[in-house]
Amino acid sequence: MPATDQNTDRTERVLVAMSGGVDSSACVYLLQKVGYQVGGVVFRMSPEHDQAVADARQVAEFFGVPIEVLDLQDVFEKEVIDYFCQSYLAGETPNPCVRCNPTVKFKHLYQLMLDRDYDYIATGHYADIRRQNGRWYFAQADSLQRDQSYMLYRLGQDILSHLLLPLAHYQKSEIRQLVKEAGLPSFSKPDSQENCFISDNDYAGYITRRCGPGKSGYFFGPDGSPVAPHQGILHYTVGQRKGLGIALGRPVFVRRIDPVDGGVYLCESGEEFDRQIALRDVCCADEQDLSDGTRCQVKIRSVARPCPCTIQNEDGQITVVFDTPQRAPAPGQSAVLYRDGLVIGGGIIVAQKHSDQLVNS
């Protein structure tokens, strides 16, 4: 998009979500280089974000851009932290970034854009945006290793049509070099941690302190017999092998977690694979993209490689059938659907209620 509105000859204004990190700093730098008038906002969503607020202010001063600090602690606690805790307590594996983007971060970024009369919003995400058949789609970034389109798939057309992603065609090493050339000392700053509100990554301890220990119960072996009591279901996730604290003389994996009876059901190696998954809370750019029989690719976790699949659509109930069985799709995680590099939709993985999806059954 041009930095000057051809109809009014006015320099277009873009509001950048800043964190003080390398990527959002590069975002500001690249937008200024092509002529946009840039403003910034940093979100304080928990006490763990205080350093990001301070760093963002320093970066904004360096680039000479105005910046606002928006305190979103209350909405972040309700929409993300409560969801995160309750998901684990329900035997699921949540993805707080996928939840945060549409309900907190981009929702308030977009609203502030409207309130302050900006033309666009921008972030330092590694993803691209394309327009096809009158609809906006996320697309994978050139850096597939850094691609974050999976995390953004739940954003709607209103946001995509106003979103700039300047890092789409860069590698991380190139971004660090750009920030270094700009003169910012933060070019060597480490990447941000995956969970922004739990600094020590001890999510089980965090949830226990906030909500109590959760449902206790027993491990059940592959033959269905009780093996030993466990620490509580919030300590485990589907597909987990290490850290179970039990020894059966052979590798076993968490196959299923039952939040009602507190059972953590184990399986033999190889039985943690599924042929298909069901989805809830499905979203898409165009309903035709998810027609019954559609061939596409799917990612069942953020770091997974897309795998070929077929969509089954029965009156809006979406099932994804893998060409090749996939390891441990975890209830609560997102399955994101791709076609020719475009994100055509996705949804939340639903827990399997029966064992007939086992590859070796």
PDB file of C-alpha atoms in Angstrom, residues 40-283:
ATOM      1  CA  GLY A  40       2.798   3.734  18.303  1.00  0.00           C
ATOM      2  CA  VAL A  41       0.879   1.998  21.049  1.00  0.00           C
ATOM      3  CA  VAL A  42       2.099  -0.445  23.675  1.00  0.00           C
ATOM      4  CA  PHE A  43      -0.291  -2.646  25.607  1.00  0.00           C
ATOM      5  CA  ARG A  44       0.143  -3.303  29.298  1.00  0.00           C
ATOM      6  CA  MET A  45      -1.720  -6.550  29.783  1.00  0.00           C
ATOM      7  CA  SER A  46      -0.140  -7.777  33.023  1.00  0.00           C
ATOM      8  CA  PRO A  47       2.671  -6.762  35.408  1.00  0.00           C
ATOM      9  CA  GLU A  48       4.947  -8.923  33.256  1.00  0.00           C
ATOM     10  CA  HIS A  49       4.539  -6.338  30.481  1.00  0.00           C
ATOM     11  CA  ASP A  50       6.077  -3.443  32.417  1.00  0.00           C
ATOM     12  CA  GLN A  51       9.503  -3.930  30.827  1.00  0.00           C
ATOM     13  CA  ALA A  52       7.949  -4.028  27.371  1.00  0.00           C
ATOM     14  CA  VAL A  53       6.234  -0.711  28.099  1.00  0.00           C
ATOM     15  CA  ALA A  54       9.541   0.880  29.123  1.00  0.00           C
ATOM     16  CA  ASP A  55      11.365  -0.567  26.106  1.00  0.00           C
ATOM     17  CA  ALA A  56       8.654   0.551  23.687  1.00  0.00           C
ATOM     18  CA  ARG A  57       8.819   4.091  25.002  1.00  0.00           C
ATOM     19  CA  GLN A  58      12.569   4.160  24.402  1.00  0.00           C
ATOM     20  CA  VAL A  59      12.165   2.884  20.852  1.00  0.00           C
ATOM     21  CA  ALA A  60       9.408   5.416  20.146  1.00  0.00           C
ATOM     22  CA  GLU A  61      11.635   8.228  21.383  1.00  0.00           C
ATOM     23  CA  PHE A  62      14.502   6.970  19.214  1.00  0.00           C
ATOM     24  CA  PHE A  63      12.359   7.019  16.073  1.00  0.00           C
ATOM     25  CA  GLY A  64      10.541  10.210  17.039  1.00  0.00           C
ATOM     26  CA  VAL A  65       7.072   8.701  17.006  1.00  0.00           C
ATOM     27  CA  PRO A  66       4.285   9.457  19.478  1.00  0.00           C
ATOM     28  CA  ILE A  67       3.265   6.492  21.609  1.00  0.00           C
ATOM     29  CA  GLU A  68       0.338   5.680  23.857  1.00  0.00           C
ATOM     30  CA  VAL A  69       0.256   3.166  26.680  1.00  0.00           C
ATOM     31  CA  LEU A  70      -3.031   1.288  26.812  1.00  0.00           C
ATOM     32  CA  ASP A  71      -3.785  -0.624  29.996  1.00  0.00           C
ATOM     33  CA  LEU A  72      -5.697  -3.771  29.083  1.00  0.00           C
ATOM     34  CA  GLN A  73      -5.165  -5.779  32.263  1.00  0.00           C
ATOM     35  CA  ASP A  74      -8.852  -6.319  32.987  1.00  0.00           C
ATOM     36  CA  VAL A  75      -9.847  -7.509  29.527  1.00  0.00           C
ATOM     37  CA  PHE A  76      -6.662  -9.587  29.170  1.00  0.00           C
ATOM     38  CA  GLU A  77      -7.360 -11.313  32.472  1.00  0.00           C
ATOM     39  CA  LYS A  78     -10.916 -12.106  31.450  1.00  0.00           C
ATOM     40  CA  GLU A  79     -10.325 -13.107  27.830  1.00  0.00           C
ATOM     41  CA  VAL A  80      -6.908 -14.742  28.017  1.00  0.00           C
ATOM     42  CA  ILE A  81      -5.754 -15.634  31.532  1.00  0.00           C
ATOM     43  CA  ASP A  82      -9.109 -17.039  32.684  1.00  0.00           C
ATOM     44  CA  TYR A  83      -9.454 -18.948  29.415  1.00  0.00           C
ATOM     45  CA  PHE A  84      -5.895 -20.269  29.748  1.00  0.00           C
ATOM     46  CA  CYS A  85      -6.450 -21.567  33.264  1.00  0.00           C
ATOM     47  CA  GLN A  86      -9.885 -23.040  32.622  1.00  0.00           C
ATOM     48  CA  SER A  87      -8.649 -24.822  29.499  1.00  0.00           C
ATOM     49  CA  TYR A  88      -5.960 -26.694  31.415  1.00  0.00           C
ATOM     50  CA  LEU A  89      -8.413 -27.464  34.204  1.00  0.00           C
ATOM     51  CA  ALA A  90     -10.717 -28.944  31.540  1.00  0.00           C
ATOM     52  CA  GLY A  91      -7.982 -31.224  30.217  1.00  0.00           C
ATOM     53  CA  GLU A  92      -7.229 -29.110  27.146  1.00  0.00           C
ATOM     54  CA  THR A  93      -4.050 -27.478  25.857  1.00  0.00           C
ATOM     55  CA  PRO A  94      -4.799 -23.784  25.239  1.00  0.00           C
ATOM     56  CA  ASN A  95      -3.074 -21.374  22.897  1.00  0.00           C
ATOM     57  CA  PRO A  96      -3.196 -17.949  24.553  1.00  0.00           C
ATOM     58  CA  CYS A  97      -1.802 -16.044  21.538  1.00  0.00           C
ATOM     59  CA  VAL A  98      -4.512 -17.368  19.236  1.00  0.00           C
ATOM     60  CA  ARG A  99      -7.074 -16.271  21.818  1.00  0.00           C
ATOM     61  CA  CYS A 100      -5.488 -12.889  22.548  1.00  0.00           C
ATOM     62  CA  ASN A 101      -5.136 -11.655  18.990  1.00  0.00           C
ATOM     63  CA  PRO A 102      -8.839 -11.258  18.103  1.00  0.00           C
ATOM     64  CA  THR A 103     -10.220 -10.625  21.598  1.00  0.00           C
ATOM     65  CA  VAL A 104      -7.617  -8.240  23.004  1.00  0.00           C
ATOM     66  CA  LYS A 105      -4.603  -7.138  20.979  1.00  0.00           C
ATOM     67  CA  PHE A 106      -5.978  -6.522  17.488  1.00  0.00           C
ATOM     68  CA  LYS A 107      -9.438  -5.630  18.727  1.00  0.00           C
ATOM     69  CA  HIS A 108      -8.083  -2.676  20.692  1.00  0.00           C
ATOM     70  CA  LEU A 109      -5.409  -1.826  18.113  1.00  0.00           C
ATOM     71  CA  TYR A 110      -8.102  -1.530  15.453  1.00  0.00           C
ATOM     72  CA  GLN A 111     -10.404   0.503  17.710  1.00  0.00           C
ATOM     73  CA  LEU A 112      -7.573   2.902  18.572  1.00  0.00           C
ATOM     74  CA  MET A 113      -6.850   3.276  14.848  1.00  0.00           C
ATOM     75  CA  LEU A 114     -10.446   4.417  14.359  1.00  0.00           C
ATOM     76  CA  ASP A 115     -10.444   6.661  17.426  1.00  0.00           C
ATOM     77  CA  ARG A 116      -7.182   8.408  16.443  1.00  0.00           C
ATOM     78  CA  ASP A 117      -7.976   8.673  12.730  1.00  0.00           C
ATOM     79  CA  TYR A 118      -5.166   6.438  11.476  1.00  0.00           C
ATOM     80  CA  ASP A 119      -5.415   4.793   8.070  1.00  0.00           C
ATOM     81  CA  TYR A 120      -3.816   1.471   8.975  1.00  0.00           C
ATOM     82  CA  ILE A 121      -2.505  -0.660  11.772  1.00  0.00           C
ATOM     83  CA  ALA A 122       0.754  -2.606  11.653  1.00  0.00           C
ATOM     84  CA  THR A 123       2.624  -5.221  13.666  1.00  0.00           C
ATOM     85  CA  GLY A 124       5.938  -7.035  13.543  1.00  0.00           C
ATOM     86  CA  HIS A 125       4.409 -10.438  12.802  1.00  0.00           C
ATOM     87  CA  TYR A 126       5.982 -12.691  10.203  1.00  0.00           C
ATOM     88  CA  ALA A 127       3.039 -13.237   7.861  1.00  0.00           C
ATOM     89  CA  ASP A 128       1.680 -11.828   4.628  1.00  0.00           C
ATOM     90  CA  ILE A 129      -1.740 -10.585   3.487  1.00  0.00           C
ATOM     91  CA  ARG A 130      -3.263 -11.137   0.054  1.00  0.00           C
ATOM     92  CA  ARG A 131      -6.563 -10.270  -1.597  1.00  0.00           C
ATOM     93  CA  GLN A 132      -8.348 -12.923  -3.626  1.00  0.00           C
ATOM     94  CA  ASN A 133     -11.871 -12.909  -5.068  1.00  0.00           C
ATOM     95  CA  GLY A 134     -12.746  -9.827  -3.053  1.00  0.00           C
ATOM     96  CA  ARG A 135     -11.650 -11.342   0.280  1.00  0.00           C
ATOM     97  CA  TRP A 136      -8.550 -10.784   2.404  1.00  0.00           C
ATOM     98  CA  TYR A 137      -6.414 -13.747   3.444  1.00  0.00           C
ATOM     99  CA  PHE A 138      -3.384 -14.275   5.600  1.00  0.00           C
ATOM    100  CA  ALA A 139      -0.535 -15.975   3.790  1.00  0.00           C
ATOM    101  CA  GLN A 140       2.626 -17.612   4.995  1.00  0.00           C
ATOM    102  CA  ALA A 141       5.699 -15.409   5.388  1.00  0.00           C
ATOM    103  CA  ASP A 142       8.775 -15.923   3.226  1.00  0.00           C
ATOM    104  CA  SER A 143      10.507 -17.168   6.378  1.00  0.00           C
ATOM    105  CA  LEU A 144       8.596 -20.389   6.975  1.00  0.00           C
ATOM    106  CA  GLN A 145      10.643 -20.934  10.137  1.00  0.00           C
ATOM    107  CA  ARG A 146       9.269 -17.671  11.578  1.00  0.00           C
ATOM    108  CA  ASP A 147       5.834 -17.731   9.952  1.00  0.00           C
ATOM    109  CA  GLN A 148       3.104 -16.615  12.381  1.00  0.00           C
ATOM    110  CA  SER A 149       0.045 -16.926  10.160  1.00  0.00           C
ATOM    111  CA  TYR A 150      -1.124 -19.788  12.406  1.00  0.00           C
ATOM    112  CA  MET A 151      -1.438 -17.371  15.333  1.00  0.00           C
ATOM    113  CA  LEU A 152      -3.407 -14.805  13.339  1.00  0.00           C
ATOM    114  CA  TYR A 153      -5.998 -16.976  11.621  1.00  0.00           C
ATOM    115  CA  ARG A 154      -8.975 -15.830  13.737  1.00  0.00           C
ATOM    116  CA  LEU A 155      -8.762 -12.165  12.691  1.00  0.00           C
ATOM    117  CA  GLY A 156     -11.631 -10.871  10.593  1.00  0.00           C
ATOM    118  CA  GLN A 157     -11.942  -8.978   7.325  1.00  0.00           C
ATOM    119  CA  ASP A 158     -12.249  -5.577   9.016  1.00  0.00           C
ATOM    120  CA  ILE A 159      -8.800  -5.973  10.540  1.00  0.00           C
ATOM    121  CA  LEU A 160      -7.103  -7.658   7.567  1.00  0.00           C
ATOM    122  CA  SER A 161      -8.246  -4.888   5.234  1.00  0.00           C
ATOM    123  CA  HIS A 162      -6.419  -2.320   7.385  1.00  0.00           C
ATOM    124  CA  LEU A 163      -3.382  -4.342   8.461  1.00  0.00           C
ATOM    125  CA  LEU A 164       0.198  -3.861   7.237  1.00  0.00           C
ATOM    126  CA  LEU A 165       2.828  -6.537   7.911  1.00  0.00           C
ATOM    127  CA  PRO A 166       6.175  -5.129   6.744  1.00  0.00           C
ATOM    128  CA  LEU A 167       8.203  -8.169   7.850  1.00  0.00           C
ATOM    129  CA  ALA A 168       6.451 -10.588   5.475  1.00  0.00           C
ATOM    130  CA  HIS A 169       9.375 -10.937   3.082  1.00  0.00           C
ATOM    131  CA  TYR A 170      12.289 -10.811   5.518  1.00  0.00           C
ATOM    132  CA  GLN A 171      14.338 -13.374   7.394  1.00  0.00           C
ATOM    133  CA  LYS A 172      14.990 -12.781  11.102  1.00  0.00           C
ATOM    134  CA  SER A 173      18.705 -12.239  10.445  1.00  0.00           C
ATOM    135  CA  GLU A 174      17.836  -9.513   7.955  1.00  0.00           C
ATOM    136  CA  ILE A 175      15.522  -7.835  10.467  1.00  0.00           C
ATOM    137  CA  ARG A 176      18.247  -7.800  13.114  1.00  0.00           C
ATOM    138  CA  GLN A 177      20.616  -6.236  10.580  1.00  0.00           C
ATOM    139  CA  LEU A 178      18.052  -3.569   9.685  1.00  0.00           C
ATOM    140  CA  VAL A 179      17.578  -2.610  13.322  1.00  0.00           C
ATOM    141  CA  LYS A 180      21.347  -2.522  13.774  1.00  0.00           C
ATOM    142  CA  GLU A 181      21.717  -0.241  10.753  1.00  0.00           C
ATOM    143  CA  ALA A 182      19.028   2.014  12.198  1.00  0.00           C
ATOM    144  CA  GLY A 183      21.243   2.471  15.256  1.00  0.00           C
ATOM    145  CA  LEU A 184      19.097   0.749  17.857  1.00  0.00           C
ATOM    146  CA  PRO A 185      21.066  -1.209  20.473  1.00  0.00           C
ATOM    147  CA  SER A 186      18.172  -3.689  20.722  1.00  0.00           C
ATOM    148  CA  PHE A 187      19.187  -5.466  17.485  1.00  0.00           C
ATOM    149  CA  SER A 188      20.617  -8.312  19.601  1.00  0.00           C
ATOM    150  CA  LYS A 189      17.680  -8.493  22.019  1.00  0.00           C
ATOM    151  CA  PRO A 190      16.458 -12.096  22.509  1.00  0.00           C
ATOM    152  CA  ASP A 191      13.134 -13.180  21.053  1.00  0.00           C
ATOM    153  CA  SER A 192      10.136 -12.800  23.334  1.00  0.00           C
ATOM    154  CA  GLN A 193       8.991 -15.831  25.281  1.00  0.00           C
ATOM    155  CA  GLU A 194       5.972 -17.793  24.116  1.00  0.00           C
ATOM    156  CA  ASN A 195       3.882 -17.060  27.201  1.00  0.00           C
ATOM    157  CA  CYS A 196       4.004 -13.348  27.936  1.00  0.00           C
ATOM    158  CA  PHE A 197       2.307 -13.412  31.359  1.00  0.00           C
ATOM    159  CA  ILE A 198       4.152 -16.304  33.075  1.00  0.00           C
ATOM    160  CA  SER A 199       7.803 -15.302  33.234  1.00  0.00           C
ATOM    161  CA  ASP A 200       9.155 -18.594  34.603  1.00  0.00           C
ATOM    162  CA  ASN A 201       7.030 -20.763  32.239  1.00  0.00           C
ATOM    163  CA  ASP A 202       5.745 -22.737  35.246  1.00  0.00           C
ATOM    164  CA  TYR A 203       2.170 -22.723  33.997  1.00  0.00           C
ATOM    165  CA  ALA A 204       1.048 -25.491  36.378  1.00  0.00           C
ATOM    166  CA  GLY A 205       2.274 -23.543  39.396  1.00  0.00           C
ATOM    167  CA  TYR A 206       0.648 -20.375  38.061  1.00  0.00           C
ATOM    168  CA  ILE A 207      -2.732 -22.075  37.611  1.00  0.00           C
ATOM    169  CA  THR A 208      -2.511 -23.810  40.989  1.00  0.00           C
ATOM    170  CA  ARG A 209      -1.845 -20.525  42.771  1.00  0.00           C
ATOM    171  CA  ARG A 210      -4.692 -18.858  40.922  1.00  0.00           C
ATOM    172  CA  CYS A 211      -7.336 -21.607  40.799  1.00  0.00           C
ATOM    173  CA  GLY A 212      -6.226 -24.448  43.046  1.00  0.00           C
ATOM    174  CA  PRO A 213      -4.726 -27.816  42.060  1.00  0.00           C
ATOM    175  CA  GLY A 214      -7.465 -28.919  39.713  1.00  0.00           C
ATOM    176  CA  LYS A 215      -8.847 -32.416  39.231  1.00  0.00           C
ATOM    177  CA  SER A 216      -6.768 -35.265  40.634  1.00  0.00           C
ATOM    178  CA  GLY A 217      -7.016 -38.883  39.556  1.00  0.00           C
ATOM    179  CA  TYR A 218      -5.086 -41.823  38.198  1.00  0.00           C
ATOM    180  CA  PHE A 219      -2.943 -42.743  35.251  1.00  0.00           C
ATOM    181  CA  PHE A 220      -4.551 -45.550  33.284  1.00  0.00           C
ATOM    182  CA  GLY A 221      -2.254 -47.850  31.341  1.00  0.00           C
ATOM    183  CA  PRO A 222      -2.708 -48.839  27.693  1.00  0.00           C
ATOM    184  CA  ASP A 223      -4.776 -51.825  28.828  1.00  0.00           C
ATOM    185  CA  GLY A 224      -7.158 -49.551  30.744  1.00  0.00           C
ATOM    186  CA  SER A 225      -6.041 -50.551  34.232  1.00  0.00           C
ATOM    187  CA  PRO A 226      -5.152 -47.932  36.874  1.00  0.00           C
ATOM    188  CA  VAL A 227      -1.394 -47.496  37.267  1.00  0.00           C
ATOM    189  CA  ALA A 228      -0.754 -44.767  39.842  1.00  0.00           C
ATOM    190  CA  PRO A 229      -2.159 -41.456  41.078  1.00  0.00           C
ATOM    191  CA  HIS A 230      -0.987 -38.348  39.234  1.00  0.00           C
ATOM    192  CA  GLN A 231      -0.355 -34.714  40.227  1.00  0.00           C
ATOM    193  CA  GLY A 232      -3.555 -33.348  38.677  1.00  0.00           C
ATOM    194  CA  ILE A 233      -4.691 -33.131  35.072  1.00  0.00           C
ATOM    195  CA  LEU A 234      -3.425 -29.597  34.559  1.00  0.00           C
ATOM    196  CA  HIS A 235       0.138 -30.979  34.627  1.00  0.00           C
ATOM    197  CA  TYR A 236      -0.338 -33.006  31.435  1.00  0.00           C
ATOM    198  CA  THR A 237      -1.118 -32.597  27.760  1.00  0.00           C
ATOM    199  CA  VAL A 238      -2.054 -35.006  24.998  1.00  0.00           C
ATOM    200  CA  GLY A 239       1.044 -36.492  23.400  1.00  0.00           C
ATOM    201  CA  GLN A 240       3.266 -35.971  26.446  1.00  0.00           C
ATOM    202  CA  ARG A 241       5.884 -38.648  27.160  1.00  0.00           C
ATOM    203  CA  LYS A 242       8.467 -37.021  29.432  1.00  0.00           C
ATOM    204  CA  GLY A 243       7.783 -35.827  32.965  1.00  0.00           C
ATOM    205  CA  LEU A 244       4.970 -38.266  33.717  1.00  0.00           C
ATOM    206  CA  GLY A 245       6.723 -39.578  36.823  1.00  0.00           C
ATOM    207  CA  ILE A 246       5.853 -43.223  36.185  1.00  0.00           C
ATOM    208  CA  ALA A 247       7.837 -46.160  34.810  1.00  0.00           C
ATOM    209  CA  LEU A 248       6.169 -48.933  32.840  1.00  0.00           C
ATOM    210  CA  GLY A 249       9.376 -50.292  31.380  1.00  0.00           C
ATOM    211  CA  ARG A 250       8.611 -48.838  27.940  1.00  0.00           C
ATOM    212  CA  PRO A 251       7.706 -45.471  26.448  1.00  0.00           C
ATOM    213  CA  VAL A 252       4.075 -44.467  26.894  1.00  0.00           C
ATOM    214  CA  PHE A 253       2.239 -41.314  25.866  1.00  0.00           C
ATOM    215  CA  VAL A 254      -0.736 -39.352  27.138  1.00  0.00           C
ATOM    216  CA  ARG A 255      -3.562 -40.334  24.826  1.00  0.00           C
ATOM    217  CA  ARG A 256      -6.546 -38.699  26.507  1.00  0.00           C
ATOM    218  CA  ILE A 257      -7.369 -36.584  29.566  1.00  0.00           C
ATOM    219  CA  ASP A 258     -10.772 -36.896  31.211  1.00  0.00           C
ATOM    220  CA  PRO A 259     -11.674 -33.789  33.257  1.00  0.00           C
ATOM    221  CA  VAL A 260     -14.674 -35.560  34.790  1.00  0.00           C
ATOM    222  CA  ASP A 261     -13.030 -38.601  36.383  1.00  0.00           C
ATOM    223  CA  GLY A 262      -9.533 -37.075  36.437  1.00  0.00           C
ATOM    224  CA  GLY A 263      -8.138 -39.946  34.401  1.00  0.00           C
ATOM    225  CA  VAL A 264      -4.960 -39.502  32.359  1.00  0.00           C
ATOM    226  CA  TYR A 265      -5.127 -42.316  29.809  1.00  0.00           C
ATOM    227  CA  LEU A 266      -1.874 -43.621  28.355  1.00  0.00           C
ATOM    228  CA  CYS A 267      -1.100 -45.430  25.118  1.00  0.00           C
ATOM    229  CA  GLU A 268       1.754 -47.359  23.575  1.00  0.00           C
ATOM    230  CA  SER A 269       4.227 -45.747  21.208  1.00  0.00           C
ATOM    231  CA  GLY A 270       2.542 -45.319  17.815  1.00  0.00           C
ATOM    232  CA  GLU A 271      -0.960 -45.152  19.225  1.00  0.00           C
ATOM    233  CA  GLU A 272      -0.734 -41.406  19.843  1.00  0.00           C
ATOM    234  CA  PHE A 273      -1.454 -40.766  16.139  1.00  0.00           C
ATOM    235  CA  ASP A 274      -4.871 -39.822  14.730  1.00  0.00           C
ATOM    236  CA  ARG A 275      -6.425 -40.196  11.309  1.00  0.00           C
ATOM    237  CA  GLN A 276      -8.772 -37.246  11.712  1.00  0.00           C
ATOM    238  CA  ILE A 277      -9.899 -34.442  14.002  1.00  0.00           C
ATOM    239  CA  ALA A 278     -13.144 -32.589  14.607  1.00  0.00           C
ATOM    240  CA  LEU A 279     -13.189 -28.800  15.000  1.00  0.00           C
ATOM    241  CA  ARG A 280     -15.318 -26.311  16.900  1.00  0.00           C
ATOM    242  CA  ASP A 281     -15.478 -22.501  16.704  1.00  0.00           C
ATOM    243  CA  VAL A 282     -14.517 -22.634  13.038  1.00  0.00           C
ATOM    244  CA  CYS A 283     -13.790 -19.381  11.205  1.00  0.00           C
TER     245      CYS A 283
END
